[in-house]
């Protein structure tokens, strides 16, 4: 049993090294760096304590100071928490990351309105953050997809790479998963992050945004990722 576990661990390590080697050879997205004399400071307040922070903290950002934290708050309470934290530091940007899930429509829409009124960036997902991850592999057209299906759909796409996302357990974006999200799509020869941004923006633009709580499936995480990519090495 110990030998089998050791073999699995060695195989996983080898696979991750191969992903990293491939990523180093890949062309990078065009990422213009902001011309500032000092590094801008970006605060990202996440609803989830695991998935979102473990995702954003893996960006290789060199020309900005980014702090991503999972607070465990949701919708309006998350935005209010962002207000408190934003007053405790000198941040150039503050972003709120939260999901629709089963929260009240008024709470979800109010959170967006309050964040906008305070000039916060908003990276919401309807229904949840994992929809953003799916768009890296699947050109979903924005129709209704219940979040209970997200984990299985993600793992269908990860299976050929021998990578697993534990969406029903730890909900962490492990390094090997992030390497794939940041890698090249075999079919299009484009960066998966670039594809996800294009798909998310297209789906978002299908709606009129008078009632974001009913705009399923959509996500504005692409806006935050597009901003972060400006500061990636």
PDB file of C-alpha atoms in Angstrom:
ATOM      1  CA  UNK A   1       0.000   0.000   0.000  1.00  0.00           C
ATOM      2  CA  UNK A   2       2.833   2.372   0.890  1.00  0.00           C
ATOM      3  CA  UNK A   3       4.620   1.576  -2.363  1.00  0.00           C
ATOM      4  CA  UNK A   4       1.440   2.296  -4.344  1.00  0.00           C
ATOM      5  CA  UNK A   5       0.944   5.656  -2.607  1.00  0.00           C
ATOM      6  CA  UNK A   6       4.577   6.540  -3.243  1.00  0.00           C
ATOM      7  CA  UNK A   7       4.182   5.677  -6.928  1.00  0.00           C
ATOM      8  CA  UNK A   8       1.025   7.822  -7.188  1.00  0.00           C
ATOM      9  CA  UNK A   9       2.774  10.739  -5.497  1.00  0.00           C
ATOM     10  CA  UNK A  10       5.770  10.420  -7.837  1.00  0.00           C
ATOM     11  CA  UNK A  11       3.499  10.218 -10.891  1.00  0.00           C
ATOM     12  CA  UNK A  12       1.584  13.338  -9.787  1.00  0.00           C
ATOM     13  CA  UNK A  13       4.852  15.232  -9.253  1.00  0.00           C
ATOM     14  CA  UNK A  14       6.123  14.203 -12.694  1.00  0.00           C
ATOM     15  CA  UNK A  15       2.843  15.239 -14.309  1.00  0.00           C
ATOM     16  CA  UNK A  16       2.958  18.667 -12.650  1.00  0.00           C
ATOM     17  CA  UNK A  17       6.544  19.182 -13.826  1.00  0.00           C
ATOM     18  CA  UNK A  18       5.451  18.347 -17.380  1.00  0.00           C
ATOM     19  CA  UNK A  19       2.612  20.890 -17.164  1.00  0.00           C
ATOM     20  CA  UNK A  20       5.004  23.556 -15.924  1.00  0.00           C
ATOM     21  CA  UNK A  21       7.503  22.778 -18.679  1.00  0.00           C
ATOM     22  CA  UNK A  22       4.776  23.070 -21.308  1.00  0.00           C
ATOM     23  CA  UNK A  23       3.568  26.345 -19.801  1.00  0.00           C
ATOM     24  CA  UNK A  24       7.076  27.841 -19.962  1.00  0.00           C
ATOM     25  CA  UNK A  25       7.177  27.143 -23.714  1.00  0.00           C
ATOM     26  CA  UNK A  26       3.766  28.645 -24.377  1.00  0.00           C
ATOM     27  CA  UNK A  27       3.272  32.152 -25.781  1.00  0.00           C
ATOM     28  CA  UNK A  28       1.981  34.510 -23.122  1.00  0.00           C
ATOM     29  CA  UNK A  29      -1.093  36.693 -23.402  1.00  0.00           C
ATOM     30  CA  UNK A  30      -0.422  40.291 -24.272  1.00  0.00           C
ATOM     31  CA  UNK A  31      -0.232  41.804 -20.828  1.00  0.00           C
ATOM     32  CA  UNK A  32       0.588  45.519 -20.814  1.00  0.00           C
ATOM     33  CA  UNK A  33       2.015  46.565 -17.464  1.00  0.00           C
ATOM     34  CA  UNK A  34       0.575  49.701 -15.923  1.00  0.00           C
ATOM     35  CA  UNK A  35       3.118  52.501 -16.002  1.00  0.00           C
ATOM     36  CA  UNK A  36       3.155  53.527 -12.352  1.00  0.00           C
ATOM     37  CA  UNK A  37       6.045  54.728 -10.261  1.00  0.00           C
ATOM     38  CA  UNK A  38       4.801  52.613  -7.373  1.00  0.00           C
ATOM     39  CA  UNK A  39       3.161  49.224  -7.424  1.00  0.00           C
ATOM     40  CA  UNK A  40      -0.628  49.509  -7.318  1.00  0.00           C
ATOM     41  CA  UNK A  41      -2.320  47.779  -4.414  1.00  0.00           C
ATOM     42  CA  UNK A  42      -5.294  45.522  -5.130  1.00  0.00           C
ATOM     43  CA  UNK A  43      -7.561  44.030  -2.461  1.00  0.00           C
ATOM     44  CA  UNK A  44      -9.733  41.054  -3.419  1.00  0.00           C
ATOM     45  CA  UNK A  45     -12.457  40.120  -0.926  1.00  0.00           C
ATOM     46  CA  UNK A  46     -13.864  36.655  -1.662  1.00  0.00           C
ATOM     47  CA  UNK A  47     -17.047  35.051  -0.439  1.00  0.00           C
ATOM     48  CA  UNK A  48     -15.499  31.586  -0.379  1.00  0.00           C
ATOM     49  CA  UNK A  49     -12.585  30.776   1.902  1.00  0.00           C
ATOM     50  CA  UNK A  50     -11.072  28.112  -0.359  1.00  0.00           C
ATOM     51  CA  UNK A  51     -11.772  28.101  -4.098  1.00  0.00           C
ATOM     52  CA  UNK A  52     -11.441  31.767  -4.957  1.00  0.00           C
ATOM     53  CA  UNK A  53      -8.416  32.670  -2.777  1.00  0.00           C
ATOM     54  CA  UNK A  54      -6.573  29.508  -3.856  1.00  0.00           C
ATOM     55  CA  UNK A  55      -7.189  30.542  -7.466  1.00  0.00           C
ATOM     56  CA  UNK A  56      -6.252  34.220  -7.289  1.00  0.00           C
ATOM     57  CA  UNK A  57      -3.208  33.637  -5.085  1.00  0.00           C
ATOM     58  CA  UNK A  58      -1.550  31.554  -7.805  1.00  0.00           C
ATOM     59  CA  UNK A  59      -1.277  34.384 -10.331  1.00  0.00           C
ATOM     60  CA  UNK A  60       2.394  35.235 -10.828  1.00  0.00           C
ATOM     61  CA  UNK A  61       1.989  38.947 -10.223  1.00  0.00           C
ATOM     62  CA  UNK A  62       5.155  41.028 -10.026  1.00  0.00           C
ATOM     63  CA  UNK A  63       4.167  44.635 -10.719  1.00  0.00           C
ATOM     64  CA  UNK A  64       1.308  44.987  -8.234  1.00  0.00           C
ATOM     65  CA  UNK A  65       0.616  44.172  -4.611  1.00  0.00           C
ATOM     66  CA  UNK A  66      -2.381  41.845  -4.512  1.00  0.00           C
ATOM     67  CA  UNK A  67      -4.097  40.642  -1.362  1.00  0.00           C
ATOM     68  CA  UNK A  68      -6.770  37.992  -1.839  1.00  0.00           C
ATOM     69  CA  UNK A  69      -8.707  36.853   1.216  1.00  0.00           C
ATOM     70  CA  UNK A  70     -11.682  34.584   1.800  1.00  0.00           C
ATOM     71  CA  UNK A  71     -13.998  36.093   4.366  1.00  0.00           C
ATOM     72  CA  UNK A  72     -16.920  33.669   4.454  1.00  0.00           C
ATOM     73  CA  UNK A  73     -19.410  36.507   3.997  1.00  0.00           C
ATOM     74  CA  UNK A  74     -21.934  36.675   1.157  1.00  0.00           C
ATOM     75  CA  UNK A  75     -23.665  39.265  -1.044  1.00  0.00           C
ATOM     76  CA  UNK A  76     -24.438  42.457   0.933  1.00  0.00           C
ATOM     77  CA  UNK A  77     -22.500  41.388   4.024  1.00  0.00           C
ATOM     78  CA  UNK A  78     -19.435  40.738   1.858  1.00  0.00           C
ATOM     79  CA  UNK A  79     -19.610  44.207   0.301  1.00  0.00           C
ATOM     80  CA  UNK A  80     -20.010  45.751   3.763  1.00  0.00           C
ATOM     81  CA  UNK A  81     -16.959  43.787   4.887  1.00  0.00           C
ATOM     82  CA  UNK A  82     -15.075  45.123   1.860  1.00  0.00           C
ATOM     83  CA  UNK A  83     -16.016  48.642   2.943  1.00  0.00           C
ATOM     84  CA  UNK A  84     -14.532  48.026   6.380  1.00  0.00           C
ATOM     85  CA  UNK A  85     -11.321  46.483   5.056  1.00  0.00           C
ATOM     86  CA  UNK A  86     -10.852  49.129   2.368  1.00  0.00           C
ATOM     87  CA  UNK A  87     -10.734  51.786   5.076  1.00  0.00           C
ATOM     88  CA  UNK A  88      -7.957  49.949   6.886  1.00  0.00           C
ATOM     89  CA  UNK A  89      -5.476  50.232   4.030  1.00  0.00           C
ATOM     90  CA  UNK A  90      -4.487  52.336   1.043  1.00  0.00           C
ATOM     91  CA  UNK A  91      -5.764  50.333  -1.938  1.00  0.00           C
ATOM     92  CA  UNK A  92      -5.880  51.409  -5.564  1.00  0.00           C
ATOM     93  CA  UNK A  93      -8.557  48.830  -6.303  1.00  0.00           C
ATOM     94  CA  UNK A  94     -11.003  46.825  -4.209  1.00  0.00           C
ATOM     95  CA  UNK A  95     -12.800  43.840  -5.731  1.00  0.00           C
ATOM     96  CA  UNK A  96     -15.740  41.853  -4.349  1.00  0.00           C
ATOM     97  CA  UNK A  97     -16.042  38.205  -5.442  1.00  0.00           C
ATOM     98  CA  UNK A  98     -19.351  36.533  -4.641  1.00  0.00           C
ATOM     99  CA  UNK A  99     -21.961  34.119  -6.032  1.00  0.00           C
ATOM    100  CA  UNK A 100     -25.685  34.063  -6.538  1.00  0.00           C
ATOM    101  CA  UNK A 101     -26.085  30.518  -5.172  1.00  0.00           C
ATOM    102  CA  UNK A 102     -29.506  30.379  -3.477  1.00  0.00           C
ATOM    103  CA  UNK A 103     -29.301  33.832  -1.950  1.00  0.00           C
ATOM    104  CA  UNK A 104     -32.224  36.212  -2.135  1.00  0.00           C
ATOM    105  CA  UNK A 105     -32.480  38.086  -5.448  1.00  0.00           C
ATOM    106  CA  UNK A 106     -32.725  41.460  -3.719  1.00  0.00           C
ATOM    107  CA  UNK A 107     -29.624  40.746  -1.606  1.00  0.00           C
ATOM    108  CA  UNK A 108     -27.603  39.724  -4.659  1.00  0.00           C
ATOM    109  CA  UNK A 109     -28.671  42.716  -6.746  1.00  0.00           C
ATOM    110  CA  UNK A 110     -28.236  45.100  -3.810  1.00  0.00           C
ATOM    111  CA  UNK A 111     -24.692  43.839  -3.274  1.00  0.00           C
ATOM    112  CA  UNK A 112     -23.869  44.744  -6.876  1.00  0.00           C
ATOM    113  CA  UNK A 113     -25.435  48.183  -6.514  1.00  0.00           C
ATOM    114  CA  UNK A 114     -23.646  48.973  -3.235  1.00  0.00           C
ATOM    115  CA  UNK A 115     -20.314  47.813  -4.649  1.00  0.00           C
ATOM    116  CA  UNK A 116     -20.784  49.963  -7.741  1.00  0.00           C
ATOM    117  CA  UNK A 117     -21.726  52.981  -5.610  1.00  0.00           C
ATOM    118  CA  UNK A 118     -18.420  52.603  -3.769  1.00  0.00           C
ATOM    119  CA  UNK A 119     -16.403  52.174  -6.980  1.00  0.00           C
ATOM    120  CA  UNK A 120     -15.519  48.572  -6.117  1.00  0.00           C
ATOM    121  CA  UNK A 121     -14.777  46.068  -8.839  1.00  0.00           C
ATOM    122  CA  UNK A 122     -17.371  43.276  -8.963  1.00  0.00           C
ATOM    123  CA  UNK A 123     -16.597  39.684  -9.912  1.00  0.00           C
ATOM    124  CA  UNK A 124     -19.859  37.850  -9.356  1.00  0.00           C
ATOM    125  CA  UNK A 125     -21.008  34.509 -10.727  1.00  0.00           C
ATOM    126  CA  UNK A 126     -24.493  33.243 -11.337  1.00  0.00           C
ATOM    127  CA  UNK A 127     -24.663  30.596 -10.048  1.00  0.00           C
ATOM    128  CA  UNK A 128     -21.157  30.122  -8.635  1.00  0.00           C
ATOM    129  CA  UNK A 129     -17.448  30.707  -9.220  1.00  0.00           C
ATOM    130  CA  UNK A 130     -16.924  27.258 -10.735  1.00  0.00           C
ATOM    131  CA  UNK A 131     -18.834  28.426 -13.817  1.00  0.00           C
ATOM    132  CA  UNK A 132     -15.822  30.634 -14.574  1.00  0.00           C
ATOM    133  CA  UNK A 133     -13.584  27.553 -14.383  1.00  0.00           C
ATOM    134  CA  UNK A 134     -15.812  25.594 -16.757  1.00  0.00           C
ATOM    135  CA  UNK A 135     -15.496  28.305 -19.409  1.00  0.00           C
ATOM    136  CA  UNK A 136     -11.765  27.539 -19.679  1.00  0.00           C
ATOM    137  CA  UNK A 137     -12.643  24.186 -21.239  1.00  0.00           C
ATOM    138  CA  UNK A 138     -16.225  24.430 -22.474  1.00  0.00           C
ATOM    139  CA  UNK A 139     -17.697  27.048 -24.798  1.00  0.00           C
ATOM    140  CA  UNK A 140     -20.917  27.150 -22.798  1.00  0.00           C
ATOM    141  CA  UNK A 141     -23.407  29.575 -24.307  1.00  0.00           C
ATOM    142  CA  UNK A 142     -24.783  30.979 -21.072  1.00  0.00           C
ATOM    143  CA  UNK A 143     -27.987  28.970 -20.686  1.00  0.00           C
ATOM    144  CA  UNK A 144     -29.074  27.697 -17.299  1.00  0.00           C
ATOM    145  CA  UNK A 145     -26.667  25.248 -15.654  1.00  0.00           C
ATOM    146  CA  UNK A 146     -27.237  24.338 -12.027  1.00  0.00           C
ATOM    147  CA  UNK A 147     -24.179  24.537  -9.794  1.00  0.00           C
ATOM    148  CA  UNK A 148     -24.782  20.957  -8.595  1.00  0.00           C
ATOM    149  CA  UNK A 149     -23.497  19.904 -12.027  1.00  0.00           C
ATOM    150  CA  UNK A 150     -20.358  22.037 -11.948  1.00  0.00           C
ATOM    151  CA  UNK A 151     -18.050  19.613 -10.136  1.00  0.00           C
ATOM    152  CA  UNK A 152     -18.760  16.688 -12.477  1.00  0.00           C
ATOM    153  CA  UNK A 153     -18.416  18.870 -15.565  1.00  0.00           C
ATOM    154  CA  UNK A 154     -15.087  20.258 -14.403  1.00  0.00           C
ATOM    155  CA  UNK A 155     -13.731  16.805 -13.682  1.00  0.00           C
ATOM    156  CA  UNK A 156     -14.877  15.520 -17.069  1.00  0.00           C
ATOM    157  CA  UNK A 157     -12.558  18.097 -18.626  1.00  0.00           C
ATOM    158  CA  UNK A 158      -9.733  17.351 -16.190  1.00  0.00           C
ATOM    159  CA  UNK A 159      -9.831  13.564 -16.560  1.00  0.00           C
ATOM    160  CA  UNK A 160      -7.576  13.390 -19.669  1.00  0.00           C
ATOM    161  CA  UNK A 161      -4.907  15.281 -17.704  1.00  0.00           C
ATOM    162  CA  UNK A 162      -5.109  13.053 -14.615  1.00  0.00           C
ATOM    163  CA  UNK A 163      -6.066  16.063 -12.504  1.00  0.00           C
ATOM    164  CA  UNK A 164      -8.951  16.246 -10.017  1.00  0.00           C
ATOM    165  CA  UNK A 165     -10.910  19.150  -8.567  1.00  0.00           C
ATOM    166  CA  UNK A 166     -12.455  18.292  -5.186  1.00  0.00           C
ATOM    167  CA  UNK A 167     -15.474  20.564  -5.579  1.00  0.00           C
ATOM    168  CA  UNK A 168     -17.470  18.641  -2.992  1.00  0.00           C
ATOM    169  CA  UNK A 169     -14.678  18.605  -0.417  1.00  0.00           C
ATOM    170  CA  UNK A 170     -11.683  20.906  -0.017  1.00  0.00           C
ATOM    171  CA  UNK A 171     -12.773  23.135  -2.952  1.00  0.00           C
ATOM    172  CA  UNK A 172      -9.142  24.159  -3.443  1.00  0.00           C
ATOM    173  CA  UNK A 173      -7.602  25.031  -6.792  1.00  0.00           C
ATOM    174  CA  UNK A 174      -4.451  22.941  -6.621  1.00  0.00           C
ATOM    175  CA  UNK A 175      -1.309  23.880  -8.537  1.00  0.00           C
ATOM    176  CA  UNK A 176      -1.779  21.242 -11.251  1.00  0.00           C
ATOM    177  CA  UNK A 177      -5.339  22.466 -11.885  1.00  0.00           C
ATOM    178  CA  UNK A 178      -4.193  26.079 -12.096  1.00  0.00           C
ATOM    179  CA  UNK A 179      -1.445  25.111 -14.547  1.00  0.00           C
ATOM    180  CA  UNK A 180      -4.153  23.745 -16.859  1.00  0.00           C
ATOM    181  CA  UNK A 181      -6.341  26.835 -16.440  1.00  0.00           C
ATOM    182  CA  UNK A 182      -3.350  28.947 -17.421  1.00  0.00           C
ATOM    183  CA  UNK A 183      -2.291  26.614 -20.221  1.00  0.00           C
ATOM    184  CA  UNK A 184      -3.000  26.255 -23.939  1.00  0.00           C
ATOM    185  CA  UNK A 185      -6.166  24.740 -25.397  1.00  0.00           C
ATOM    186  CA  UNK A 186      -5.215  21.975 -27.848  1.00  0.00           C
ATOM    187  CA  UNK A 187      -8.115  22.590 -30.227  1.00  0.00           C
ATOM    188  CA  UNK A 188      -7.725  26.345 -30.650  1.00  0.00           C
ATOM    189  CA  UNK A 189      -4.037  26.818 -29.741  1.00  0.00           C
ATOM    190  CA  UNK A 190      -5.120  29.735 -27.570  1.00  0.00           C
ATOM    191  CA  UNK A 191      -4.626  30.365 -23.876  1.00  0.00           C
ATOM    192  CA  UNK A 192      -7.496  28.876 -21.900  1.00  0.00           C
ATOM    193  CA  UNK A 193      -7.705  32.024 -19.775  1.00  0.00           C
ATOM    194  CA  UNK A 194      -8.107  34.075 -22.944  1.00  0.00           C
ATOM    195  CA  UNK A 195     -10.884  31.769 -24.147  1.00  0.00           C
ATOM    196  CA  UNK A 196     -12.656  31.968 -20.784  1.00  0.00           C
ATOM    197  CA  UNK A 197     -12.520  35.775 -20.843  1.00  0.00           C
ATOM    198  CA  UNK A 198     -14.007  35.924 -24.343  1.00  0.00           C
ATOM    199  CA  UNK A 199     -16.743  33.418 -23.518  1.00  0.00           C
ATOM    200  CA  UNK A 200     -17.677  35.021 -20.206  1.00  0.00           C
ATOM    201  CA  UNK A 201     -17.844  38.498 -21.736  1.00  0.00           C
ATOM    202  CA  UNK A 202     -19.981  37.267 -24.643  1.00  0.00           C
ATOM    203  CA  UNK A 203     -22.411  35.496 -22.313  1.00  0.00           C
ATOM    204  CA  UNK A 204     -22.589  38.517 -20.013  1.00  0.00           C
ATOM    205  CA  UNK A 205     -23.447  40.771 -22.944  1.00  0.00           C
ATOM    206  CA  UNK A 206     -26.439  38.580 -23.822  1.00  0.00           C
ATOM    207  CA  UNK A 207     -28.277  40.064 -20.835  1.00  0.00           C
ATOM    208  CA  UNK A 208     -29.567  43.588 -20.164  1.00  0.00           C
ATOM    209  CA  UNK A 209     -28.437  43.551 -16.474  1.00  0.00           C
ATOM    210  CA  UNK A 210     -31.697  44.928 -15.109  1.00  0.00           C
ATOM    211  CA  UNK A 211     -31.864  41.890 -12.814  1.00  0.00           C
ATOM    212  CA  UNK A 212     -28.452  40.158 -12.534  1.00  0.00           C
ATOM    213  CA  UNK A 213     -29.891  37.615 -10.076  1.00  0.00           C
ATOM    214  CA  UNK A 214     -31.818  36.055 -12.966  1.00  0.00           C
ATOM    215  CA  UNK A 215     -29.013  36.187 -15.518  1.00  0.00           C
ATOM    216  CA  UNK A 216     -28.018  32.532 -15.471  1.00  0.00           C
ATOM    217  CA  UNK A 217     -25.454  31.490 -16.457  1.00  0.00           C
ATOM    218  CA  UNK A 218     -23.093  34.451 -16.296  1.00  0.00           C
ATOM    219  CA  UNK A 219     -19.970  35.660 -14.548  1.00  0.00           C
ATOM    220  CA  UNK A 220     -17.995  38.887 -14.376  1.00  0.00           C
ATOM    221  CA  UNK A 221     -14.880  37.223 -12.979  1.00  0.00           C
ATOM    222  CA  UNK A 222     -13.383  37.830 -16.420  1.00  0.00           C
ATOM    223  CA  UNK A 223     -13.103  41.528 -15.543  1.00  0.00           C
ATOM    224  CA  UNK A 224     -10.958  40.855 -12.493  1.00  0.00           C
ATOM    225  CA  UNK A 225      -8.787  38.304 -14.295  1.00  0.00           C
ATOM    226  CA  UNK A 226      -8.279  40.678 -17.214  1.00  0.00           C
ATOM    227  CA  UNK A 227      -7.111  43.318 -14.731  1.00  0.00           C
ATOM    228  CA  UNK A 228      -4.761  40.935 -12.898  1.00  0.00           C
ATOM    229  CA  UNK A 229      -3.157  39.786 -16.143  1.00  0.00           C
ATOM    230  CA  UNK A 230      -1.823  43.322 -16.628  1.00  0.00           C
ATOM    231  CA  UNK A 231       0.514  42.714 -13.723  1.00  0.00           C
ATOM    232  CA  UNK A 232       1.595  39.125 -14.398  1.00  0.00           C
ATOM    233  CA  UNK A 233       5.255  38.441 -15.178  1.00  0.00           C
TER     234      UNK A 233
END
